[in-house]
Amino acid sequence: MANKPNFNGHRKQIRAAALLLADLAAMFWAWVLAVAVASGVGRAQFSEWFPLSTLGGVVYTLMTLLVVVSLAVGGQYTRRSAFWEETRVAWRLIVMVALVNFALNFFVQLSNTRTVPVLAWAFVLLMLPLGRLLAREWLIRSGYWVRQALMVGAGDNARQACEAVRRERHMGLRVAGLVDMEAGTGASEAGLQPDAMPVHRMDGDLEAMARRLDCEAIVVALDDHMQRQAGPIVGLLHGAQLEIFVVPALQGLPVQGMQAQHFFSNDVLFLRLQHKLFSRSSRWMKRSIDVLVSGALLLLLSPLMAWVVWRIWREDGAPVIYTQPRVGGDGKDFEFIKFRSMVKDADAILESWKTSQPELYRRYEASNFKLPDDPRVLGVGRWIRRASVDELPQLWNVLRGDMSLVGPRPLLRRELSEYLPDAMALYLQVKPGMTGLWQVSGRSSTTFAQRSMLDSWYARNWSLWVDWVILLKTVRVVLTARGAM
């Protein structure tokens, strides 16, 4: 291998140029598409498709350049970030610039129609993240994006860091191995053996080890009792042409929206936490969105719901709605409603399994109270479950205030004993949701313990942006039926 890891300016320039061109292309085609749509409804002339052909288009072009420059100054073309965090920052900037554009268009007649800029910026919100995904996919396939990383640490913090990096494919980090800083700790003790992740002993020079493993980045992810070693480790890497990440052990803290404050001439970092879910204004906004969206969806989806009612009634008669007491916010029970997807005596059959088919019942409990081949499910029930249509009556629960659009999955009273104690306290402080982090993270393919951890993460880290991301992911999960039973 060469004397230095392959982390040169040439590759960085190609990465930055690809992302920059993707953003410019997205904003150009957003304008073209906006003109095409507006001309189709008689609100614009298609001859305006080229942005510089009208005064309104010129202003839009200047605004897009402002967006690109601001994103560049913010490091979005050079730094690597998680996709949804990067998108949040970009969208916030786009919305602010778009509002300036709308204000100019309102006070000064920039073109014959105000429709095109509104449509164009709406399309930018959709097309810019998509363009970046495509650009990164090309960079990954071309070998310009993915970098090998050496993980310093072999404990729980390192394991969680590995999992986070693995899930964020487009961040472009691939862990080549871990460095065990404790002489007596083996990979099996660290809990990493099942992932077949190579674990190396600390044998001196970390930079030399990184060169040997063809790594361009080092991630320091030590557990709590070893945090004091992070400073000396990073100090040894000064001058090395390696990108260095430090992952503090923050398990159980609300990391979403965490703000860092450093102090001049002191090695002290304050992390300001945010519990937005417990803010009165945040709760009011979340409830307002629940009422507006659930009411609109009930009206919009009423024909589909009527058809499902007819199909269930034709196959197995009444009742077509299944109700069950679930534990809601503050530990109070409410009537959870959904379309009946099983035979009428499904609960009695389940109870009989305890004695007649104990192995089947144990499998039911072990698989998060779900069975992929549950014999109690109706023919139409399999379809409405796979497409999540059986959940639509819960829109009424949301409208009533029993549930929210997004939140933890509502628990049965008997499931409380299976819930992790720390997660239980958080669960009881929020309303359960129609969809949530568990549903978009594997649903029936996850364990009950994983479900409780996901629910507690949501409660700690809630924000309107988190809800929005979960709703977008829900659309993908429903369309692909991923994790459904």
XYZ file of C-alpha atoms in Angstrom:
485
model
C 0.000 0.000 0.000
C 1.103 3.610 -0.496
C 2.610 5.552 2.369
C -0.685 7.340 3.005
C -4.247 6.079 2.914
C -6.082 6.779 -0.321
C -7.752 9.939 0.930
C -6.763 12.571 -1.600
C -8.168 15.822 -2.889
C -8.928 14.337 -6.299
C -11.526 11.941 -4.914
C -12.980 14.625 -2.627
C -13.405 16.974 -5.584
C -15.206 14.309 -7.608
C -17.559 13.594 -4.699
C -18.311 17.285 -4.152
C -18.799 17.939 -7.875
C -21.201 15.008 -8.254
C -23.387 16.181 -5.362
C -23.288 19.797 -6.543
C -24.314 18.838 -10.086
C -27.084 16.628 -8.695
C -28.520 19.569 -6.736
C -28.313 21.927 -9.727
C -29.945 19.344 -11.994
C -32.727 18.743 -9.462
C -33.528 22.450 -9.233
C -33.396 22.921 -13.024
C -35.735 19.992 -13.726
C -38.015 21.115 -10.897
C -38.546 24.375 -12.824
C -39.119 22.540 -16.118
C -41.635 20.202 -14.486
C -43.396 23.132 -12.800
C -43.753 24.939 -16.145
C -45.046 21.743 -17.779
C -47.693 21.261 -15.073
C -48.695 24.937 -15.040
C -48.958 25.092 -18.845
C -51.108 21.952 -18.785
C -53.716 23.744 -16.671
C -53.417 27.004 -18.559
C -51.417 28.871 -15.919
C -48.182 29.310 -17.923
C -46.659 29.078 -21.387
C -44.401 26.101 -21.994
C -42.005 28.457 -23.794
C -40.987 29.567 -20.276
C -39.368 26.161 -19.583
C -35.859 27.667 -19.654
C -35.443 29.531 -16.331
C -33.556 32.496 -17.822
C -36.308 33.209 -20.374
C -38.431 35.203 -17.885
C -37.778 37.593 -15.020
C -39.413 35.131 -12.628
C -37.110 32.406 -13.904
C -34.048 34.617 -13.454
C -35.007 35.306 -9.825
C -35.601 31.569 -9.274
C -32.145 30.845 -10.738
C -30.522 33.364 -8.394
C -32.375 31.808 -5.483
C -31.187 28.315 -6.422
C -27.613 29.601 -6.565
C -28.128 31.056 -3.076
C -29.283 27.618 -1.902
C -26.258 25.898 -3.438
C -23.778 28.403 -1.974
C -25.388 28.128 1.474
C -25.284 24.328 1.327
C -21.638 24.454 0.259
C -20.735 26.802 3.132
C -22.547 24.419 5.478
C -20.343 21.573 4.274
C -23.067 19.523 2.585
C -20.859 18.728 -0.406
C -17.777 17.788 1.598
C -18.938 16.383 4.949
C -20.718 13.073 5.375
C -23.969 13.099 7.297
C -26.858 10.735 7.906
C -29.349 11.021 5.033
C -32.353 12.270 7.005
C -30.337 14.796 9.018
C -28.787 16.126 5.820
C -32.237 16.321 4.213
C -33.651 18.175 7.236
C -30.970 20.863 6.966
C -31.441 21.187 3.190
C -35.235 21.376 3.425
C -35.103 24.043 6.121
C -32.897 26.195 3.901
C -35.034 25.552 0.801
C -38.235 26.546 2.621
C -36.683 29.815 3.839
C -35.371 30.726 0.371
C -38.684 29.738 -1.232
C -40.570 32.053 1.143
C -38.302 34.928 0.078
C -39.012 34.052 -3.563
C -42.777 33.997 -2.882
C -42.592 37.368 -1.116
C -40.769 38.930 -4.074
C -43.292 37.434 -6.456
C -46.150 38.798 -4.339
C -44.909 42.373 -4.078
C -43.308 42.542 -7.530
C -44.976 40.975 -10.566
C -42.001 38.892 -11.723
C -43.988 36.865 -14.268
C -47.482 36.333 -15.609
C -48.167 33.574 -13.098
C -47.264 32.890 -9.499
C -48.043 29.192 -9.921
C -44.715 28.167 -11.445
C -42.427 29.242 -8.544
C -44.722 27.558 -5.997
C -44.707 24.302 -7.962
C -40.979 24.555 -8.677
C -39.977 24.840 -5.007
C -42.387 22.041 -4.068
C -40.722 19.814 -6.671
C -37.277 20.848 -5.381
C -38.175 19.451 -1.944
C -38.835 16.082 -3.577
C -36.219 16.017 -6.315
C -33.170 17.304 -4.429
C -32.974 14.371 -1.941
C -33.744 11.937 -4.766
C -30.988 13.437 -6.916
C -28.510 13.115 -4.061
C -29.433 9.467 -3.540
C -28.843 8.761 -7.233
C -25.545 10.682 -7.208
C -24.315 8.776 -4.169
C -25.376 5.490 -5.709
C -23.235 6.320 -8.749
C -20.328 7.355 -6.504
C -20.634 4.099 -4.538
C -20.622 1.981 -7.691
C -17.711 3.991 -9.107
C -15.625 3.561 -5.965
C -15.462 7.262 -5.068
C -17.762 7.275 -2.044
C -17.211 4.282 0.235
C -14.299 4.503 2.666
C -12.963 1.840 4.977
C -13.061 2.795 8.659
C -11.263 1.307 11.648
C -13.428 1.211 14.791
C -11.450 1.772 18.003
C -13.369 -0.094 20.679
C -14.975 -3.515 20.945
C -17.750 -3.010 23.481
C -21.407 -2.061 23.394
C -20.750 1.492 22.198
C -18.695 0.175 19.265
C -21.381 -2.391 18.440
C -24.068 0.281 18.295
C -21.804 2.531 16.221
C -21.225 -0.339 13.760
C -24.963 -0.910 13.473
C -25.635 2.803 12.898
C -22.992 2.963 10.156
C -24.326 -0.215 8.558
C -27.852 1.216 8.378
C -26.645 4.524 6.873
C -25.341 3.027 3.632
C -25.180 6.343 1.807
C -22.948 7.845 4.491
C -20.237 5.813 2.815
C -18.394 4.325 5.802
C -17.624 0.611 5.913
C -16.132 -0.778 9.117
C -13.108 -2.916 8.256
C -12.558 -4.098 11.813
C -12.471 -3.204 15.482
C -9.536 -2.538 17.768
C -9.851 -4.151 21.202
C -8.217 -1.751 23.661
C -8.605 -4.134 26.621
C -6.099 -6.964 26.640
C -8.433 -9.422 28.349
C -11.510 -8.804 26.211
C -12.334 -11.091 23.316
C -14.733 -10.613 20.447
C -17.226 -13.062 21.865
C -17.328 -11.151 25.178
C -17.891 -7.915 23.273
C -20.928 -9.396 21.580
C -19.594 -8.944 18.072
C -18.780 -12.492 17.070
C -22.195 -13.160 15.420
C -21.538 -10.302 12.979
C -18.190 -11.843 11.971
C -16.540 -8.452 12.487
C -12.735 -8.777 12.664
C -11.415 -7.723 16.069
C -7.740 -6.692 16.278
C -5.547 -6.298 19.334
C -4.004 -2.905 19.962
C -0.406 -3.577 18.953
C 1.086 -0.095 18.857
C 0.635 2.375 16.018
C -3.028 2.961 15.100
C -2.080 4.890 11.972
C 0.055 1.977 10.770
C -2.810 -0.413 11.477
C -5.160 1.806 9.462
C -2.711 1.830 6.544
C -2.380 -1.938 6.715
C -6.167 -2.370 6.572
C -6.563 0.248 3.808
C -8.653 2.510 6.062
C -9.205 6.219 5.447
C -11.114 6.949 8.663
C -10.873 6.042 12.334
C -13.940 5.933 14.584
C -13.201 6.090 18.321
C -16.171 4.413 20.058
C -15.093 3.495 23.580
C -17.355 2.442 26.435
C -17.872 4.668 29.489
C -15.083 3.189 31.598
C -12.539 3.823 28.808
C -13.562 7.341 27.735
C -10.394 8.894 29.230
C -8.334 7.027 26.643
C -10.057 8.852 23.767
C -7.878 11.969 24.159
C -4.514 10.160 24.006
C -5.731 8.042 21.072
C -6.779 11.095 19.058
C -3.539 12.852 20.038
C -1.499 10.035 18.499
C -3.318 10.584 15.199
C -2.516 14.289 14.833
C -0.953 14.839 11.437
C -2.270 11.568 10.025
C -4.258 11.990 6.820
C -7.213 10.182 8.312
C -10.706 11.426 9.053
C -11.385 10.966 12.760
C -14.796 10.470 14.367
C -15.418 10.255 18.122
C -18.568 8.471 19.310
C -19.367 9.276 22.965
C -21.370 6.698 24.913
C -24.799 8.368 25.047
C -27.096 5.348 25.188
C -30.407 6.226 26.836
C -30.097 9.995 26.245
C -32.231 12.067 23.820
C -29.669 12.566 21.047
C -32.032 14.033 18.423
C -31.596 17.799 18.387
C -28.770 17.676 20.939
C -26.772 20.929 20.861
C -23.036 21.041 21.586
C -21.448 23.975 23.422
C -17.665 24.164 23.792
C -15.657 26.581 25.921
C -12.590 28.540 24.847
C -9.349 27.184 26.405
C -11.185 24.332 28.189
C -11.509 20.659 27.258
C -15.177 20.731 28.194
C -18.189 20.082 25.991
C -21.721 20.786 27.177
C -24.477 18.815 25.456
C -27.841 20.553 25.737
C -30.700 18.051 25.640
C -34.157 18.672 24.224
C -37.338 16.892 25.337
C -39.672 18.363 22.750
C -42.472 15.885 23.379
C -43.031 17.350 26.846
C -43.400 20.909 25.547
C -46.999 22.173 25.643
C -46.674 23.895 22.259
C -45.195 20.762 20.677
C -48.019 18.612 22.030
C -50.584 21.113 20.733
C -48.998 21.100 17.280
C -48.824 17.300 17.192
C -52.484 17.046 18.218
C -53.540 19.623 15.592
C -51.797 17.641 12.855
C -53.439 14.435 14.121
C -56.934 15.949 13.923
C -56.489 17.534 10.493
C -54.806 14.542 8.838
C -56.994 11.821 10.381
C -60.174 13.710 9.492
C -59.038 14.229 5.902
C -57.954 10.591 5.508
C -61.253 9.274 6.892
C -63.093 11.196 4.178
C -60.626 10.321 1.434
C -60.396 6.601 2.236
C -64.068 5.992 3.061
C -64.756 4.180 -0.286
C -61.877 1.749 0.348
C -63.003 1.181 3.919
C -66.577 0.496 2.760
C -65.267 -2.092 0.279
C -63.242 -3.834 3.019
C -66.338 -3.945 5.248
C -68.257 -5.662 2.441
C -65.465 -8.212 1.778
C -65.160 -9.220 5.446
C -68.944 -9.481 5.841
C -69.217 -11.610 2.685
C -66.492 -14.044 3.854
C -67.278 -14.399 7.561
C -70.285 -12.261 8.429
C -70.526 -9.689 11.204
C -68.880 -8.142 13.119
C -66.455 -6.582 10.658
C -64.749 -4.414 13.295
C -62.506 -5.899 15.965
C -62.108 -4.011 19.234
C -59.681 -4.711 22.022
C -58.618 -2.809 25.140
C -55.100 -1.398 24.811
C -52.946 0.682 27.122
C -52.806 4.318 26.077
C -51.157 7.463 27.390
C -50.925 7.774 31.197
C -51.617 4.039 31.475
C -55.343 4.380 30.728
C -57.115 1.728 28.659
C -58.966 2.608 25.458
C -60.874 0.623 22.829
C -58.450 -0.076 19.998
C -60.339 -0.678 16.722
C -59.346 -2.292 13.454
C -60.898 -4.337 10.691
C -61.376 -7.946 11.753
C -58.809 -10.022 9.870
C -59.269 -13.281 11.827
C -62.094 -15.721 12.485
C -64.647 -14.635 15.094
C -63.353 -16.872 17.906
C -59.663 -16.075 17.321
C -59.042 -15.134 20.976
C -60.581 -18.384 22.238
C -58.497 -20.396 19.770
C -55.360 -18.597 20.946
C -56.179 -19.406 24.571
C -56.680 -23.081 23.679
C -53.191 -23.247 22.147
C -51.684 -22.974 25.643
C -52.766 -26.556 26.340
C -53.517 -28.088 22.936
C -50.540 -26.662 20.986
C -47.998 -25.316 23.511
C -45.148 -25.276 20.969
C -47.201 -23.117 18.583
C -48.114 -20.776 21.436
C -44.448 -20.444 22.473
C -43.557 -19.607 18.870
C -46.340 -17.009 18.863
C -44.944 -15.376 22.003
C -41.321 -15.511 20.799
C -42.155 -13.821 17.473
C -43.578 -10.631 19.008
C -47.100 -12.112 19.263
C -47.278 -12.704 15.498
C -47.266 -15.828 13.327
C -46.458 -15.699 9.595
C -48.753 -18.695 8.976
C -51.439 -17.996 11.588
C -54.334 -20.413 10.837
C -56.871 -18.007 12.355
C -56.454 -15.368 9.611
C -59.233 -14.964 7.025
C -58.550 -14.999 3.292
C -59.243 -11.274 2.924
C -57.474 -10.799 6.254
C -54.121 -11.786 4.780
C -54.406 -9.065 2.143
C -55.578 -6.278 4.446
C -52.816 -7.190 6.915
C -50.111 -7.233 4.257
C -51.274 -3.837 2.936
C -51.918 -2.499 6.484
C -55.504 -1.691 5.454
C -56.767 -3.395 8.629
C -55.325 -0.439 10.572
C -57.453 2.246 8.863
C -60.256 2.310 11.491
C -57.627 3.547 13.945
C -57.970 6.913 12.224
C -61.089 7.209 14.390
C -58.949 6.492 17.469
C -56.627 9.293 16.350
C -59.491 11.730 15.746
C -60.914 10.950 19.199
C -57.539 11.516 20.857
C -56.906 7.943 22.026
C -53.960 7.615 19.648
C -51.655 9.693 17.462
C -50.688 9.215 13.827
C -47.131 8.415 14.958
C -46.130 6.853 18.246
C -45.323 3.559 19.971
C -47.411 0.544 19.010
C -50.329 0.296 21.520
C -49.715 -2.443 24.066
C -52.035 -5.067 25.465
C -52.282 -4.999 29.246
C -50.666 -8.469 29.423
C -47.685 -7.221 27.370
C -46.688 -4.687 30.031
C -44.775 -7.334 31.974
C -42.634 -8.063 28.890
C -41.712 -4.406 28.338
C -38.301 -3.145 29.466
C -38.742 -1.170 32.746
C -37.040 2.026 31.521
C -38.972 1.884 28.253
C -42.253 1.426 30.135
C -41.925 4.791 31.911
C -41.408 6.525 28.566
C -44.222 4.593 26.851
C -46.765 5.746 29.439
C -45.897 9.407 28.768
C -46.870 9.395 25.077
C -49.904 8.429 23.039
C -49.593 5.209 21.034
C -49.581 5.622 17.261
C -50.962 4.076 14.089
C -47.414 3.891 12.815
C -44.090 4.297 14.530
C -40.420 3.505 14.611
C -41.087 -0.199 15.222
C -43.372 -0.483 12.186
C -40.759 1.022 9.846
C -37.868 -0.954 11.369
C -38.946 -4.471 10.563
C -42.344 -4.823 12.257
C -42.979 -8.549 12.716
C -39.339 -9.446 12.009
C -38.174 -7.734 15.223
C -38.245 -9.102 18.763
C -40.399 -7.651 21.523
C -37.275 -6.369 23.307
C -36.200 -4.545 20.134
C -39.691 -3.107 19.828
C -39.554 -1.685 23.361
C -36.123 -0.138 22.682
C -37.396 1.474 19.473
C -40.464 2.829 21.267
C -38.338 4.341 24.042
C -35.964 5.927 21.481
C -38.976 7.571 19.834
C -40.278 8.940 23.138
C -36.853 10.371 24.043
C -36.109 11.866 20.633
C -39.487 13.005 19.336
C -39.791 16.005 17.050
C -42.114 16.930 14.194
C -39.254 16.037 11.859
C -38.980 12.538 13.381
C -42.736 12.074 12.843
C -42.414 13.257 9.244
C -39.555 10.846 8.518
C -41.499 7.945 10.042
C -44.565 8.801 7.936
C -42.438 8.856 4.769
C -40.871 5.526 5.700
C -44.333 4.122 6.436
C -45.380 4.760 2.838
C -42.425 2.687 1.624
C -43.102 -0.091 4.140
C -46.784 -0.303 3.160
C -46.007 -0.336 -0.568
C -43.406 -3.095 -0.156
C -45.284 -4.956 2.633
C -41.916 -5.248 4.438
C -42.227 -7.020 7.778
C -45.984 -7.543 7.398
C -47.812 -10.714 8.475
